[in-house]
């Protein structure tokens, strides 16, 4: 899966508010009647309107384009590897599926998912890979896939607002450069995204103007902005820095936090990274984005696929920092676009943003 967020910790299935599965129609490929009944029961308990089971790969592919009335379209499809056999056939199936039914997310189930299978799932851009013995895990994965379903125009986000992301940067524009595309993508698929900027960026110009630019940029991406007032250029990872991040964590209660990497030549970025590590020890997932000052030691292990629209939003958000545009080489549009294009090679997508995953409470295969 080219996404960094696995399904194991997704909140909201049992929380208040409507289930992400409410009203959904799921296509289930499963030969074993007992397993099919168990999956169906769990998915229905979580609000799925219908679960349609088929027993062969051919039927599955056919049903993908022809849901039985009154279902008009599938919200997600669940494929059991037992249909095909080895990993190669999973790849082939996912390729066929995407060619015939683009846009319908597929969750793959397997009795004992191997790393090799995970790679095949990743390459085929399956939405997720879950253990067949875990119906609850499947429900969470389906819910996430439904919520995350890419909508290139951003007009039809899931609106669930259940998943929360906090993105921390030392200066105005750091977060947009490292995470702008991902923020836009998440914010437009129902995530609640908060940007925490630790300083007004006084070294880069008039703080009042930079503040205004930062707000405009966050708005462009669909995120909320919080600003602290740490000294630009001389940040340290002391108690007050940790507490500033802790306050944001307490207010936002994020499912995931993303921050500068340790592998960065800028002292402010490193200080904010370290303070965030301390402040986020109880957060489910912590990852690091790439700053222009990242060193060659920055080693991403997650890649978030970006659409053209996400890239455009990222560039627009960066352009909102117009006081910086003329003086900073790394704000060059061609460089930003080609960087996203470059990282896309690792997720076999056109564009991507890289992340270094630091910790996650419930490890997944990828
Ligand atoms: Zn910075």
Short mmCIF file of C-alpha atoms and ligand atoms in Angstrom, two decimals:
data_model
loop_
_atom_site.label_atom_id
_atom_site.label_comp_id
_atom_site.label_asym_id
_atom_site.label_seq_id
_atom_site.Cartn_x
_atom_site.Cartn_y
_atom_site.Cartn_z
CA UNK A 1 0.00 0.00 0.00
CA UNK A 2 1.50 3.30 -0.95
CA UNK A 3 -0.11 4.90 2.06
CA UNK A 4 1.56 5.21 5.39
CA UNK A 5 -1.52 4.73 7.47
CA UNK A 6 -2.51 1.20 8.17
CA UNK A 7 -5.95 0.40 9.32
CA UNK A 8 -5.27 -1.13 12.67
CA UNK A 9 -5.71 1.99 14.72
CA UNK A 10 -8.32 3.88 12.84
CA UNK A 11 -10.68 5.47 15.25
CA UNK A 12 -14.30 6.04 14.52
CA UNK A 13 -15.71 2.59 13.90
CA UNK A 14 -16.94 2.38 17.42
CA UNK A 15 -16.88 6.07 18.25
CA UNK A 16 -19.68 8.56 18.14
CA UNK A 17 -21.15 9.70 14.87
CA UNK A 18 -22.07 7.75 11.77
CA UNK A 19 -19.91 4.76 10.89
CA UNK A 20 -17.73 5.26 7.82
CA UNK A 21 -19.35 2.09 6.49
CA UNK A 22 -22.89 3.43 6.79
CA UNK A 23 -24.78 2.93 3.57
CA UNK A 24 -21.88 1.31 1.72
CA UNK A 25 -22.07 -1.60 -0.71
CA UNK A 26 -19.24 -4.09 -0.58
CA UNK A 27 -18.28 -6.77 -3.08
CA UNK A 28 -16.80 -9.78 -1.30
CA UNK A 29 -14.75 -12.46 -3.02
CA UNK A 30 -14.72 -15.45 -0.70
CA UNK A 31 -15.18 -19.15 -1.42
CA UNK A 32 -15.55 -20.28 2.16
CA UNK A 33 -19.17 -19.84 3.20
CA UNK A 34 -18.39 -19.60 6.88
CA UNK A 35 -15.76 -16.90 6.39
CA UNK A 36 -18.07 -15.04 4.03
CA UNK A 37 -20.84 -15.13 6.62
CA UNK A 38 -18.51 -13.88 9.33
CA UNK A 39 -17.21 -11.00 7.17
CA UNK A 40 -20.71 -10.10 6.09
CA UNK A 41 -21.99 -10.07 9.65
CA UNK A 42 -19.17 -7.81 10.85
CA UNK A 43 -19.40 -5.42 7.92
CA UNK A 44 -23.16 -5.16 8.34
CA UNK A 45 -22.78 -4.60 12.07
CA UNK A 46 -20.58 -1.64 11.22
CA UNK A 47 -23.21 -0.18 8.97
CA UNK A 48 -22.59 -1.62 5.50
CA UNK A 49 -25.86 -1.54 3.56
CA UNK A 50 -25.05 -4.66 1.58
CA UNK A 51 -22.35 -7.27 1.13
CA UNK A 52 -22.45 -9.28 -2.08
CA UNK A 53 -20.43 -12.49 -2.04
CA UNK A 54 -19.03 -14.16 -5.15
CA UNK A 55 -17.07 -17.39 -5.30
CA UNK A 56 -14.69 -17.11 -8.23
CA UNK A 57 -12.22 -14.61 -9.71
CA UNK A 58 -14.16 -14.43 -12.97
CA UNK A 59 -17.38 -13.65 -11.15
CA UNK A 60 -15.57 -11.11 -9.04
CA UNK A 61 -14.22 -9.19 -12.02
CA UNK A 62 -17.57 -9.36 -13.76
CA UNK A 63 -19.52 -8.24 -10.68
CA UNK A 64 -17.13 -5.31 -10.29
CA UNK A 65 -18.78 -3.61 -13.23
CA UNK A 66 -22.27 -4.99 -12.77
CA UNK A 67 -23.57 -4.69 -9.20
CA UNK A 68 -26.92 -6.42 -8.66
CA UNK A 69 -29.83 -3.96 -8.49
CA UNK A 70 -30.58 -1.84 -6.56
CA UNK A 71 -26.84 -1.32 -5.89
CA UNK A 72 -25.50 1.27 -8.31
CA UNK A 73 -21.81 1.06 -7.49
CA UNK A 74 -19.40 -0.64 -5.11
CA UNK A 75 -17.77 1.37 -2.39
CA UNK A 76 -15.07 -1.25 -1.92
CA UNK A 77 -14.17 -4.78 -2.92
CA UNK A 78 -12.59 -7.51 -0.79
CA UNK A 79 -10.45 -10.10 -2.59
CA UNK A 80 -9.17 -13.32 -1.06
CA UNK A 81 -5.75 -14.46 -2.28
CA UNK A 82 -7.04 -18.03 -2.22
CA UNK A 83 -8.84 -17.19 -5.44
CA UNK A 84 -5.61 -16.90 -7.33
CA UNK A 85 -2.81 -18.69 -5.57
CA UNK A 86 0.68 -17.24 -5.63
CA UNK A 87 1.69 -13.60 -5.32
CA UNK A 88 2.09 -13.19 -9.05
CA UNK A 89 -1.56 -13.86 -9.61
CA UNK A 90 -2.47 -11.22 -7.03
CA UNK A 91 -0.50 -8.71 -9.07
CA UNK A 92 -2.24 -9.79 -12.23
CA UNK A 93 -5.64 -9.60 -10.61
CA UNK A 94 -5.03 -6.12 -9.20
CA UNK A 95 -3.86 -4.96 -12.60
CA UNK A 96 -6.98 -6.34 -14.28
CA UNK A 97 -9.20 -4.89 -11.60
CA UNK A 98 -7.77 -1.41 -11.89
CA UNK A 99 -7.98 -1.52 -15.66
CA UNK A 100 -11.62 -2.57 -15.57
CA UNK A 101 -12.87 -0.86 -12.43
CA UNK A 102 -10.65 2.08 -11.67
CA UNK A 103 -11.47 3.91 -8.47
CA UNK A 104 -12.99 1.02 -6.55
CA UNK A 105 -10.59 0.23 -3.69
CA UNK A 106 -9.62 -3.40 -3.14
CA UNK A 107 -8.78 -4.86 0.24
CA UNK A 108 -6.86 -8.13 0.01
CA UNK A 109 -7.34 -10.87 2.60
CA UNK A 110 -4.90 -13.69 3.23
CA UNK A 111 -4.58 -16.44 5.84
CA UNK A 112 -1.03 -15.42 6.75
CA UNK A 113 0.10 -12.34 4.82
CA UNK A 114 3.77 -12.61 3.87
CA UNK A 115 6.18 -9.81 3.07
CA UNK A 116 6.20 -11.02 -0.53
CA UNK A 117 2.44 -10.76 -0.70
CA UNK A 118 2.60 -7.32 0.85
CA UNK A 119 4.94 -6.23 -1.93
CA UNK A 120 2.53 -7.58 -4.53
CA UNK A 121 -0.31 -5.73 -2.80
CA UNK A 122 1.79 -2.59 -2.72
CA UNK A 123 2.70 -2.85 -6.40
CA UNK A 124 -0.89 -3.47 -7.35
CA UNK A 125 -2.00 -0.59 -5.18
CA UNK A 126 -4.38 -2.58 -3.08
CA UNK A 127 -5.97 -0.37 -0.47
CA UNK A 128 -4.94 -2.75 2.28
CA UNK A 129 -3.91 -6.27 3.17
CA UNK A 130 -5.51 -7.93 6.18
CA UNK A 131 -5.52 -11.29 7.87
CA UNK A 132 -8.45 -13.43 6.92
CA UNK A 133 -9.06 -14.45 10.52
CA UNK A 134 -9.74 -10.86 11.55
CA UNK A 135 -13.20 -9.60 10.50
CA UNK A 136 -12.88 -6.50 12.71
CA UNK A 137 -9.58 -5.64 11.07
CA UNK A 138 -11.24 -6.09 7.71
CA UNK A 139 -14.09 -3.74 8.69
CA UNK A 140 -11.59 -1.09 9.75
CA UNK A 141 -9.61 -1.50 6.52
CA UNK A 142 -12.74 -1.25 4.39
CA UNK A 143 -13.87 1.81 6.34
CA UNK A 144 -10.55 3.46 5.75
CA UNK A 145 -10.52 2.63 2.07
CA UNK A 146 -14.00 4.07 1.71
CA UNK A 147 -12.99 7.22 3.57
CA UNK A 148 -9.81 7.61 1.59
CA UNK A 149 -11.20 6.92 -1.82
CA UNK A 150 -9.44 9.38 -4.03
CA UNK A 151 -11.61 12.06 -5.43
CA UNK A 152 -9.49 14.08 -7.80
CA UNK A 153 -11.75 17.10 -7.69
CA UNK A 154 -12.10 17.15 -3.95
CA UNK A 155 -15.81 17.72 -4.14
CA UNK A 156 -16.92 14.57 -2.48
CA UNK A 157 -14.80 14.03 0.62
CA UNK A 158 -16.12 11.47 3.05
CA UNK A 159 -16.78 14.25 5.53
CA UNK A 160 -16.27 11.83 8.39
CA UNK A 161 -13.65 14.01 10.06
CA UNK A 162 -12.63 11.13 12.26
CA UNK A 163 -8.96 10.83 11.53
CA UNK A 164 -6.76 13.58 12.79
CA UNK A 165 -3.30 14.57 11.63
CA UNK A 166 -0.97 17.11 13.17
CA UNK A 167 1.90 18.37 11.02
CA UNK A 168 4.66 20.24 12.84
CA UNK A 169 7.14 22.64 11.25
CA UNK A 170 9.70 25.09 12.62
CA UNK A 171 8.98 27.91 10.19
CA UNK A 172 6.14 29.09 7.97
CA UNK A 173 6.33 27.13 4.66
CA UNK A 174 8.26 24.10 6.04
CA UNK A 175 5.14 21.98 6.27
CA UNK A 176 3.82 23.02 2.86
CA UNK A 177 7.11 22.05 1.21
CA UNK A 178 7.36 18.68 2.93
CA UNK A 179 3.72 17.67 3.26
CA UNK A 180 1.57 20.07 1.23
CA UNK A 181 0.30 17.42 -1.17
CA UNK A 182 -0.46 14.90 1.55
CA UNK A 183 -2.24 17.48 3.67
CA UNK A 184 -4.42 18.44 0.74
CA UNK A 185 -5.15 14.83 -0.08
CA UNK A 186 -6.06 13.91 3.48
CA UNK A 187 -8.01 17.08 4.18
CA UNK A 188 -10.10 16.41 1.09
CA UNK A 189 -10.88 12.85 2.04
CA UNK A 190 -12.33 13.75 5.38
CA UNK A 191 -9.29 14.04 7.62
CA UNK A 192 -9.00 16.78 10.15
CA UNK A 193 -5.55 18.32 9.59
CA UNK A 194 -3.82 20.83 11.84
CA UNK A 195 -0.55 22.54 10.98
CA UNK A 196 1.56 23.62 13.93
CA UNK A 197 4.21 26.19 13.04
CA UNK A 198 6.65 26.83 15.85
CA UNK A 199 7.73 30.35 14.88
CA UNK A 200 6.64 33.34 12.87
CA UNK A 201 9.77 33.01 10.74
CA UNK A 202 11.14 36.40 11.74
CA UNK A 203 14.48 35.70 10.05
CA UNK A 204 12.79 35.36 6.69
CA UNK A 205 10.91 38.64 6.76
CA UNK A 206 8.21 40.59 8.53
CA UNK A 207 6.51 38.19 10.98
CA UNK A 208 3.08 39.79 10.54
CA UNK A 209 3.24 39.28 6.80
CA UNK A 210 4.57 35.75 7.18
CA UNK A 211 1.75 34.95 9.57
CA UNK A 212 -0.80 36.10 7.05
CA UNK A 213 0.86 34.04 4.33
CA UNK A 214 0.92 30.99 6.57
CA UNK A 215 -2.81 31.25 7.20
CA UNK A 216 -3.52 31.62 3.51
CA UNK A 217 -1.35 28.58 2.74
CA UNK A 218 -3.09 26.40 5.33
CA UNK A 219 -6.44 27.47 3.98
CA UNK A 220 -5.38 26.50 0.47
CA UNK A 221 -4.63 22.99 1.70
CA UNK A 222 -7.76 22.65 3.81
CA UNK A 223 -5.90 22.63 7.13
CA UNK A 224 -6.13 24.60 10.35
CA UNK A 225 -3.10 26.59 11.49
CA UNK A 226 -1.65 27.00 14.97
CA UNK A 227 1.34 29.21 15.45
CA UNK A 228 3.78 29.37 18.32
CA UNK A 229 6.34 32.09 18.80
CA UNK A 230 9.67 30.35 19.29
CA UNK A 231 12.83 32.26 18.34
CA UNK A 232 13.57 31.73 14.66
CA UNK A 233 17.16 30.48 14.28
CA UNK A 234 17.78 29.51 17.88
CA UNK A 235 15.22 26.86 18.74
CA UNK A 236 16.20 24.19 21.22
CA UNK A 237 14.52 20.97 22.25
CA UNK A 238 13.93 22.13 25.79
CA UNK A 239 10.90 21.88 27.99
CA UNK A 240 9.11 24.88 26.51
CA UNK A 241 9.41 23.49 22.96
CA UNK A 242 8.17 20.09 24.10
CA UNK A 243 5.28 21.74 25.92
CA UNK A 244 4.30 23.76 22.88
CA UNK A 245 3.94 20.53 20.90
CA UNK A 246 2.22 18.82 23.82
CA UNK A 247 -0.41 21.55 23.93
CA UNK A 248 -1.21 20.99 20.28
CA UNK A 249 -1.30 17.22 20.79
CA UNK A 250 -3.66 17.65 23.74
CA UNK A 251 -6.00 19.88 21.72
CA UNK A 252 -5.95 17.95 18.46
CA UNK A 253 -5.48 14.39 19.81
CA UNK A 254 -3.97 13.29 16.52
CA UNK A 255 -3.92 9.76 15.14
CA UNK A 256 -0.73 10.65 13.36
CA UNK A 257 1.91 13.35 13.76
CA UNK A 258 4.39 14.31 11.06
CA UNK A 259 7.46 16.49 11.65
CA UNK A 260 10.93 17.37 10.32
CA UNK A 261 13.47 14.57 10.14
CA UNK A 262 16.48 14.23 12.39
CA UNK A 263 18.55 14.06 9.19
CA UNK A 264 18.44 17.78 8.57
CA UNK A 265 21.15 20.45 8.52
CA UNK A 266 18.92 23.14 10.04
CA UNK A 267 19.25 23.35 13.82
CA UNK A 268 15.68 24.59 14.28
CA UNK A 269 14.35 21.62 12.32
CA UNK A 270 16.34 19.18 14.42
CA UNK A 271 15.24 20.81 17.67
CA UNK A 272 11.59 20.65 16.63
CA UNK A 273 12.04 17.04 15.55
CA UNK A 274 13.43 16.03 18.94
CA UNK A 275 10.87 17.97 20.94
CA UNK A 276 8.10 16.37 18.88
CA UNK A 277 9.47 12.88 19.51
CA UNK A 278 9.17 13.51 23.22
CA UNK A 279 5.77 15.18 23.02
CA UNK A 280 4.33 12.42 20.81
CA UNK A 281 5.46 9.33 22.65
CA UNK A 282 1.83 8.33 23.13
CA UNK A 283 0.62 9.20 19.63
CA UNK A 284 -0.19 6.14 17.52
CA UNK A 285 2.00 7.11 14.56
CA UNK A 286 4.88 9.45 14.07
CA UNK A 287 6.62 10.10 10.77
CA UNK A 288 9.03 12.64 9.25
CA UNK A 289 8.71 14.62 6.06
CA UNK A 290 11.49 15.88 3.85
CA UNK A 291 12.63 19.47 4.23
CA UNK A 292 14.80 21.25 1.67
CA UNK A 293 17.59 21.08 4.27
CA UNK A 294 17.26 17.30 4.70
CA UNK A 295 20.55 15.47 4.31
CA UNK A 296 21.23 12.39 2.20
CA UNK A 297 20.67 10.38 5.38
CA UNK A 298 16.94 11.06 5.09
CA UNK A 299 15.60 7.60 4.40
CA UNK A 300 11.89 7.47 3.64
CA UNK A 301 10.01 4.20 3.97
CA UNK A 302 6.47 5.41 3.17
CA UNK A 303 5.23 7.20 0.10
CA UNK A 304 1.96 9.04 -0.19
CA UNK A 305 0.52 9.08 -3.66
CA UNK A 306 -0.43 12.52 -4.91
CA UNK A 307 -2.79 13.39 -7.69
CA UNK A 308 -2.19 16.27 -10.08
CA UNK A 309 -4.67 18.21 -8.00
CA UNK A 310 -2.74 17.54 -4.79
CA UNK A 311 0.46 18.75 -6.43
CA UNK A 312 -1.28 21.84 -7.73
CA UNK A 313 -2.62 22.58 -4.24
CA UNK A 314 0.85 22.12 -2.77
CA UNK A 315 2.33 24.57 -5.28
CA UNK A 316 -0.47 27.06 -4.60
CA UNK A 317 0.08 26.81 -0.84
CA UNK A 318 3.80 27.40 -1.28
CA UNK A 319 3.10 30.30 -3.62
CA UNK A 320 1.02 31.85 -0.82
CA UNK A 321 4.34 32.50 0.93
CA UNK A 322 5.12 35.11 -1.68
CA UNK A 323 7.51 37.05 0.56
CA UNK A 324 9.86 34.06 0.24
CA UNK A 325 9.44 33.12 -3.40
CA UNK A 326 12.17 35.29 -4.88
CA UNK A 327 14.83 34.56 -2.28
CA UNK A 328 14.63 30.78 -1.86
CA UNK A 329 15.92 28.38 -4.46
CA UNK A 330 13.93 25.46 -3.09
CA UNK A 331 10.61 27.15 -3.81
CA UNK A 332 11.15 26.80 -7.52
CA UNK A 333 8.06 25.16 -9.00
CA UNK A 334 9.97 22.97 -11.38
CA UNK A 335 12.09 21.59 -8.54
CA UNK A 336 9.07 20.95 -6.33
CA UNK A 337 7.23 19.18 -9.09
CA UNK A 338 10.18 17.08 -10.17
CA UNK A 339 10.90 16.13 -6.56
CA UNK A 340 7.35 14.80 -6.22
CA UNK A 341 7.78 13.07 -9.56
CA UNK A 342 11.04 11.49 -8.40
CA UNK A 343 9.52 10.07 -5.20
CA UNK A 344 6.69 8.69 -7.28
CA UNK A 345 9.07 6.04 -8.62
CA UNK A 346 9.09 4.35 -5.23
CA UNK A 347 5.35 3.94 -5.11
CA UNK A 348 4.91 3.51 -8.85
CA UNK A 349 2.71 6.53 -8.96
CA UNK A 350 3.16 9.74 -10.88
CA UNK A 351 3.76 11.90 -7.83
CA UNK A 352 4.45 11.17 -4.19
CA UNK A 353 5.67 12.66 -0.95
CA UNK A 354 8.09 10.60 1.12
CA UNK A 355 7.88 9.87 4.84
CA UNK A 356 10.20 8.29 7.34
CA UNK A 357 8.08 6.32 9.75
CA UNK A 358 9.50 6.67 13.25
CA UNK A 359 7.04 4.63 15.23
CA UNK A 360 3.63 3.09 15.04
CA UNK A 361 1.96 1.39 17.90
CA UNK A 362 0.48 -1.44 15.86
CA UNK A 363 3.00 -2.43 13.25
CA UNK A 364 1.74 -3.58 9.87
CA UNK A 365 3.45 -5.37 7.09
CA UNK A 366 4.39 -2.30 5.14
ZN1 LIG B 1 12.35 25.70 8.23
#
